[in-house]
Tab-separated table of C-alpha atoms and ligand atoms in Angstrom:
chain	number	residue	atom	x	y	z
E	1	UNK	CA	-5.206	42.052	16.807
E	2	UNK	CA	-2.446	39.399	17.581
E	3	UNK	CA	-4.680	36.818	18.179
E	4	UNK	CA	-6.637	37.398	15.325
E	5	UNK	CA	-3.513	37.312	13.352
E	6	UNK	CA	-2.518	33.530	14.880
E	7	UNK	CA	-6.019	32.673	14.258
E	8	UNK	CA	-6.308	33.742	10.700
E	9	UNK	CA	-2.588	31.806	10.680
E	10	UNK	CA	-3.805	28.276	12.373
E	11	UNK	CA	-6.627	28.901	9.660
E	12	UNK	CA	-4.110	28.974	6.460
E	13	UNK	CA	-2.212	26.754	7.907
E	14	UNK	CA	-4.996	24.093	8.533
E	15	UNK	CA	-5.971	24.848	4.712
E	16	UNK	CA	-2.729	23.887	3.746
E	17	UNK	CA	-2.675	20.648	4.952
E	18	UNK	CA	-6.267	19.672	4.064
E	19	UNK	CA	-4.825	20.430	0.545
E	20	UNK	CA	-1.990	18.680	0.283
E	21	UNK	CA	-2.755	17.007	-2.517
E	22	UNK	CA	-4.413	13.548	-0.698
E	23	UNK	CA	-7.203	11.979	-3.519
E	24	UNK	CA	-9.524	9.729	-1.509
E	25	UNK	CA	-11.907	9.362	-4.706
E	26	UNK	CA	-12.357	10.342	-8.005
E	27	UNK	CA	-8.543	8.336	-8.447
E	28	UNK	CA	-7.169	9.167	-11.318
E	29	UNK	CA	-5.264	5.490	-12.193
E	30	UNK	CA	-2.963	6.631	-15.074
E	31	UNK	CA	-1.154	8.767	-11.517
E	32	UNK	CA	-0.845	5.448	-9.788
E	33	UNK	CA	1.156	3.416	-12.067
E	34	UNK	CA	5.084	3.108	-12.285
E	35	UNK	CA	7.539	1.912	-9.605
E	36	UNK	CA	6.460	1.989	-5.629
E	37	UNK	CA	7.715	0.633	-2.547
E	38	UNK	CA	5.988	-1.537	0.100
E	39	UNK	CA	5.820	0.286	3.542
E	40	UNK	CA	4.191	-0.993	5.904
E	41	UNK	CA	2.074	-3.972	5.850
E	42	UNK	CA	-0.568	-4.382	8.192
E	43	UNK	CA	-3.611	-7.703	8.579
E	44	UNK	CA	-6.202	-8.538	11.525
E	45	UNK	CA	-4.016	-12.339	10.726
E	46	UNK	CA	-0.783	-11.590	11.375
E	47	UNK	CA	0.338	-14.856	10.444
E	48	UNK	CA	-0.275	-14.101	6.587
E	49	UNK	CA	1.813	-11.019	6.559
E	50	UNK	CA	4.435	-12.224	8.698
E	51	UNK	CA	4.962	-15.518	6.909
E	52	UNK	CA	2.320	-16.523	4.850
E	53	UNK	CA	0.777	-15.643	1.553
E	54	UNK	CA	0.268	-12.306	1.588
E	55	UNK	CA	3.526	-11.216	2.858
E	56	UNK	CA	4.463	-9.528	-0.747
E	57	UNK	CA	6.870	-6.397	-1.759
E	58	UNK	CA	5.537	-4.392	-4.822
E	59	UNK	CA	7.697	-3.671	-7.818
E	60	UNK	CA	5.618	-1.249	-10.446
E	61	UNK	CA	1.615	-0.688	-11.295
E	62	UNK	CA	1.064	-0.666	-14.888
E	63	UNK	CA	-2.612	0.128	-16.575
E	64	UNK	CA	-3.309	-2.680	-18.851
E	65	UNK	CA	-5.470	-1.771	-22.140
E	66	UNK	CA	-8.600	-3.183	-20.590
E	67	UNK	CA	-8.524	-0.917	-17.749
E	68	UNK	CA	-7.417	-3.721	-15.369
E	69	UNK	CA	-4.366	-3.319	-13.103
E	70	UNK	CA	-0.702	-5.407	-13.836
E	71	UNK	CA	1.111	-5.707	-10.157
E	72	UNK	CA	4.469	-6.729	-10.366
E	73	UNK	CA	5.241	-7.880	-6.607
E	74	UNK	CA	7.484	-10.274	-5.510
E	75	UNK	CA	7.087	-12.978	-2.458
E	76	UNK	CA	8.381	-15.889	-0.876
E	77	UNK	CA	8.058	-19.353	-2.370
E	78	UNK	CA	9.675	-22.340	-0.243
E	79	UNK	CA	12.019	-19.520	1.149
E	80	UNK	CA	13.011	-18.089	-2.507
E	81	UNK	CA	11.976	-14.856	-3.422
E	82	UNK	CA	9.900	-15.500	-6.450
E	83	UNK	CA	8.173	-12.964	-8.817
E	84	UNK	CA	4.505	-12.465	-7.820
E	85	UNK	CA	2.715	-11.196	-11.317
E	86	UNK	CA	-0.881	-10.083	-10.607
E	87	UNK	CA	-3.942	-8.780	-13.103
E	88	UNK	CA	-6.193	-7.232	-10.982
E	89	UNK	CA	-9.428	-6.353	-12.719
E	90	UNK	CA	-11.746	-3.349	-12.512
E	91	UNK	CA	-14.761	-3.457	-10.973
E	92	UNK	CA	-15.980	-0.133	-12.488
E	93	UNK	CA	-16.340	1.464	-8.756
E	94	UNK	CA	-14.156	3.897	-8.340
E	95	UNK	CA	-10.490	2.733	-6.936
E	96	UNK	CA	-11.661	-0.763	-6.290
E	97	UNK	CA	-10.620	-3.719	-8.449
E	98	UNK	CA	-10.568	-7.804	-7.999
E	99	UNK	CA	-7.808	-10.354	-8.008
E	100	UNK	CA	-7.359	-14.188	-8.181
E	101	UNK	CA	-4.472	-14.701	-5.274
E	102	UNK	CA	-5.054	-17.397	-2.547
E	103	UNK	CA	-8.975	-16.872	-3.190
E	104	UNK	CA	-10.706	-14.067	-4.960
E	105	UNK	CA	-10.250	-11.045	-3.643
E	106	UNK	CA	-11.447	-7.327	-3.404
E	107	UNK	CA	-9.271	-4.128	-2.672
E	108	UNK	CA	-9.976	-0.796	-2.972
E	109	UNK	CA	-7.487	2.475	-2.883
E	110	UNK	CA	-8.279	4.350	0.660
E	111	UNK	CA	-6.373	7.326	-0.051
E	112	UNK	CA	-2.993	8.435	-2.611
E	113	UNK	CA	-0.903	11.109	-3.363
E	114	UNK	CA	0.191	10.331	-6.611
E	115	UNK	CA	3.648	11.742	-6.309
E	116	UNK	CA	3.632	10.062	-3.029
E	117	UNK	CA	2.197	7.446	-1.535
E	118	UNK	CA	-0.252	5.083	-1.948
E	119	UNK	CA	-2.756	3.158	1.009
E	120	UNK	CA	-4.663	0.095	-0.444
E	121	UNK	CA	-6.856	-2.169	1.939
E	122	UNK	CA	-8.013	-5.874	0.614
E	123	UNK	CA	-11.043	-8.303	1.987
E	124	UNK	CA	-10.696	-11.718	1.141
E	125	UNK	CA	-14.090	-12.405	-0.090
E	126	UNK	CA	-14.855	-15.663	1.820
E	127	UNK	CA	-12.036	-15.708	4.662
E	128	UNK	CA	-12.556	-12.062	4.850
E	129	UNK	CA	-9.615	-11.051	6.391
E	130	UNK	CA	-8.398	-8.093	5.778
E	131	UNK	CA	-4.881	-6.264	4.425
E	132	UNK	CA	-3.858	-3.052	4.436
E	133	UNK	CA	-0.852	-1.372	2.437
E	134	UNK	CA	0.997	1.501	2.758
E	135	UNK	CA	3.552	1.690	-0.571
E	136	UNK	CA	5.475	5.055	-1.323
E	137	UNK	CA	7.506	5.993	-4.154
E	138	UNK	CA	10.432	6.507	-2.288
E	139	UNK	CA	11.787	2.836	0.145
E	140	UNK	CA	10.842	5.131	3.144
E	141	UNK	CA	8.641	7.246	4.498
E	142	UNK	CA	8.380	10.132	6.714
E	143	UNK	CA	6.970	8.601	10.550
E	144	UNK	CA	4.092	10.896	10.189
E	145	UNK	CA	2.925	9.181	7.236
E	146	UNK	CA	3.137	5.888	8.988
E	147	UNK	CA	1.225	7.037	11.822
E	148	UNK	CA	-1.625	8.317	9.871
E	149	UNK	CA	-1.175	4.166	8.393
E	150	UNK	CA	-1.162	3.031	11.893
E	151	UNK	CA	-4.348	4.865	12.432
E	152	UNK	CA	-6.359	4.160	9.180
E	153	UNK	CA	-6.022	0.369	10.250
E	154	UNK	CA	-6.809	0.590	13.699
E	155	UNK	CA	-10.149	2.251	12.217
E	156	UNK	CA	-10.491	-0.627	10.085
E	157	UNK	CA	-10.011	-3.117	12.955
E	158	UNK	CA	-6.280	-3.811	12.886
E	159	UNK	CA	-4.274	-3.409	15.856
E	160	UNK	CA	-0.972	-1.372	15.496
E	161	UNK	CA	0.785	-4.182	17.035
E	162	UNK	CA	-0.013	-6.239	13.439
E	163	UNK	CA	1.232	-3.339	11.275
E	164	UNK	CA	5.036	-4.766	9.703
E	165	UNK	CA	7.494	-2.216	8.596
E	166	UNK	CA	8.786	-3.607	5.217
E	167	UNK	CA	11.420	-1.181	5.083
E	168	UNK	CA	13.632	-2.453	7.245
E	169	UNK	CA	13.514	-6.254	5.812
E	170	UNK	CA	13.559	-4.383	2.549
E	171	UNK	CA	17.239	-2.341	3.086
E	172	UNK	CA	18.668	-5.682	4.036
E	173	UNK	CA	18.035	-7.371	1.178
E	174	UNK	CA	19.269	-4.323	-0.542
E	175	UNK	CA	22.608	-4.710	0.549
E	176	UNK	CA	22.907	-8.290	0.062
E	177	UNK	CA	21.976	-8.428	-3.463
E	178	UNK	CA	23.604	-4.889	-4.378
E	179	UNK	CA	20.412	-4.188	-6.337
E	180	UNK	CA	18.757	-1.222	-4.789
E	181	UNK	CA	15.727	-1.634	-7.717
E	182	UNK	CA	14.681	-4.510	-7.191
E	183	UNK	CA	12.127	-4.820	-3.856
E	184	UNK	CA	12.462	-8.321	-2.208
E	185	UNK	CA	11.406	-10.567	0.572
S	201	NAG	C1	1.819	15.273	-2.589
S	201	NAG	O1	2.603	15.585	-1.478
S	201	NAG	C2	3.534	16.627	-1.684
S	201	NAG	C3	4.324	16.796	-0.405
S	201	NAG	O2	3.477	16.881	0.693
S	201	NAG	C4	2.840	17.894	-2.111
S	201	NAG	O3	3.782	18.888	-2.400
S	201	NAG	C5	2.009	17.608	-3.347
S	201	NAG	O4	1.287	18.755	-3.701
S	201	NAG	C6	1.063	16.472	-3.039
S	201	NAG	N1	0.105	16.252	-4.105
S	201	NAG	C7	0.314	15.670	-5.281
S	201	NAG	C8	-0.871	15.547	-6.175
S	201	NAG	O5	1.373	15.227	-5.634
S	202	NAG	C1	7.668	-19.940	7.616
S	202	NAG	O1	6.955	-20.947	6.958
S	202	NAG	C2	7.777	-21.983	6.436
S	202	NAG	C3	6.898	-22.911	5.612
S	202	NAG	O2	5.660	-23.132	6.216
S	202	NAG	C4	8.450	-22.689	7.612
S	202	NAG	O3	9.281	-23.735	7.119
S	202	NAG	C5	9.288	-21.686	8.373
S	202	NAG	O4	9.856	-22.288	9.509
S	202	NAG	C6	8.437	-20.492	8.802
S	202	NAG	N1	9.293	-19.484	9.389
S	202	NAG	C7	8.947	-18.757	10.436
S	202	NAG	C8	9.918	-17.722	10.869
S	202	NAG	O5	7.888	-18.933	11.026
S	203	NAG	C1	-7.597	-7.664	-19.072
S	203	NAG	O1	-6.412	-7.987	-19.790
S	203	NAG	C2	-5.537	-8.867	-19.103
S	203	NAG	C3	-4.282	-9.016	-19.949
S	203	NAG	O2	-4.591	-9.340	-21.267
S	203	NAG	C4	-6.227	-10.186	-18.836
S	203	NAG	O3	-5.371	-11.057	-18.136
S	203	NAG	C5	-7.476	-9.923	-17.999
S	203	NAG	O4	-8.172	-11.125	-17.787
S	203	NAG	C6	-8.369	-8.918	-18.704
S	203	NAG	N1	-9.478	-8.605	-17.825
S	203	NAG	C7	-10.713	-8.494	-18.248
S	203	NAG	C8	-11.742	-8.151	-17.239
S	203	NAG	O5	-11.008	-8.648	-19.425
S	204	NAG	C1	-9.628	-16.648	0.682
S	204	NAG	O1	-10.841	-17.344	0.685
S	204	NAG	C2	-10.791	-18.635	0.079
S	204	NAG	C3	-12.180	-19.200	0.108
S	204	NAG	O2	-12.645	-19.332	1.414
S	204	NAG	C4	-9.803	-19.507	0.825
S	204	NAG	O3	-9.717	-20.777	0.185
S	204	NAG	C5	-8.447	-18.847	0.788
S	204	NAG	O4	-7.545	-19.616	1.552
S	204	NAG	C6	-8.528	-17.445	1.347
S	204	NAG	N1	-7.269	-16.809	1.175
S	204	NAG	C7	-6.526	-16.465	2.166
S	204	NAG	C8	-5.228	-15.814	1.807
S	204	NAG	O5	-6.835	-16.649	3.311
C-alpha cells in the first residue's frame, strides 16, 4: 500500500512538471512581447558571442501590425554600447521569423513560458552558425533553468564550455550606470 502510495505520488508529481506551463509550439506571440533579459548566450563560434556581432543584450519584444517582430537589443559598437533595433519578419511557420543582421538570418522559438522565460536558437543562413538564447523576465534565473539551456545546446551541437552567462556582465553594468532598466554590454 505504501509503495503504491509513492508511486501514485512520483506519478502526480511527474504530471506536474510536464505541465508547468512550457509552450514548445502553437506560440502564442502576443505572450512573448514586453521587457526580457538576456541569460545566457551560447554559439558553436564563440568568438561572435564573446566579442563579435552577435554578442547582444535584449531590451523588450513588441508585435508590430504586420505580424513581424520589433527587438530592441543593445550591443557593442567600437566599444560603446549602442542601441541594436531589429524587425524580424514572420515566416508564417509557427515561432520562426527572419532578420537582416550581419547576413540574413533564421530563428525560431525552441521552447517559452510566457511568464517566464524564453529559449530562441538562430542559423545564419549562409555561414550557418548557430546561436542560442536563453532571456527571462526576471535579470536571473534559477540554475535549473540554465542547465536545461546548457543541455538544449549541447543537443544542438554547442558545447557547454561556449554557453556565456550574461548576467553577470549584465549586474556590472547595472551598478555603474545606476540604471537597473536598461540591459547593456
Ligand atoms: C510558468 O512557470 C511558472 C513557475 O514554474 C508556473 O507557475 C506557470 O504556470 C508557468 N506557465 C505559464 C504559462 O506562465
Ligand atoms: C574585441 O574586438 C575589438 C575590435 O575588434 C578589439 O579592439 C578588442 O581588443 C577585442 N577585445 C577582446 C577582449 O578580445
Ligand atoms: C513589417 O512592418 C515593419 C515596420 O513598418 C517593416 O519594417 C517590415 O519590413 C514589415 N515587414 C513585412 C514583411 O512587411
Ligand atoms: C552570415 O552569412 C553572410 C553570408 O555568407 C555573411 O556575410 C555574414 O558574415 C554572416 N554573418 C555572421 C554573423 O557570420
Amino acid at each position: 500500500m505504501k509503495l503504491l502510495l509513492l508511486c501514485l505520488g512520483l506519478t502526480l508529481v511527474c504530471a506536474q512538471e510536464g505541465n508547468s506551463g512550457v509552450v514548445r509550439s502553437n506560440f502564442d506571440i502576443p505572450e512573448i512581447t514586453g521587457e526580457w533579459f538576456s541569460i545566457l548566450l551560447a554559439s558553436d563560434d564563440r568568438e561572435k558571442i564573446e566579442n563579435g556581432s552577435m554578442r547582444f543584450f535584449v531590451e523588450y519584444i513588441s508585435l508590430l501590425e504586420n505580424s513581424s517582430l520589433f527587438i530592441k537589443m543593445h550591443t557593442k559598437v567600437n566599444g560603446v554600447c549602442t542601441e541594436l533595433p531589429l524587425t524580424c519578419d514572420s515566416t508564417g511557420e509557427d515561432g520562426v521569423y527572419t532578420v537582416s543582421y550581419d547576413g540574413e538570418n533564421k530563428f525560431r522559438i525552441l521552447q517559452v513560458n510566457y511568464s517566464q522565460h524564453i529559449i530562441f536558437y538562430l542559423e545564419n543562413f549562409s555561414d550557418s552558425f548557430k546561436l542560442l538564447e536563453l532571456y527571462a523576465r526576471e535579470p536571473d534565473t534559477s540554475p535549473e533553468l540554465k542547465n536545461e539551456f546548457v543541455e538544449i545546446c549541447q543537443k544542438y551541437g554547442v558545447v557547454k564550455e561556449n554557453v556565456i552567462d550574461l548576467t553577470k556582465v549584465g549586474k556590472l553594468s547595472y551598478l555603474w550606470l545606476s540604471l537597473p532598466e536598461v540591459p547593456c554590454c
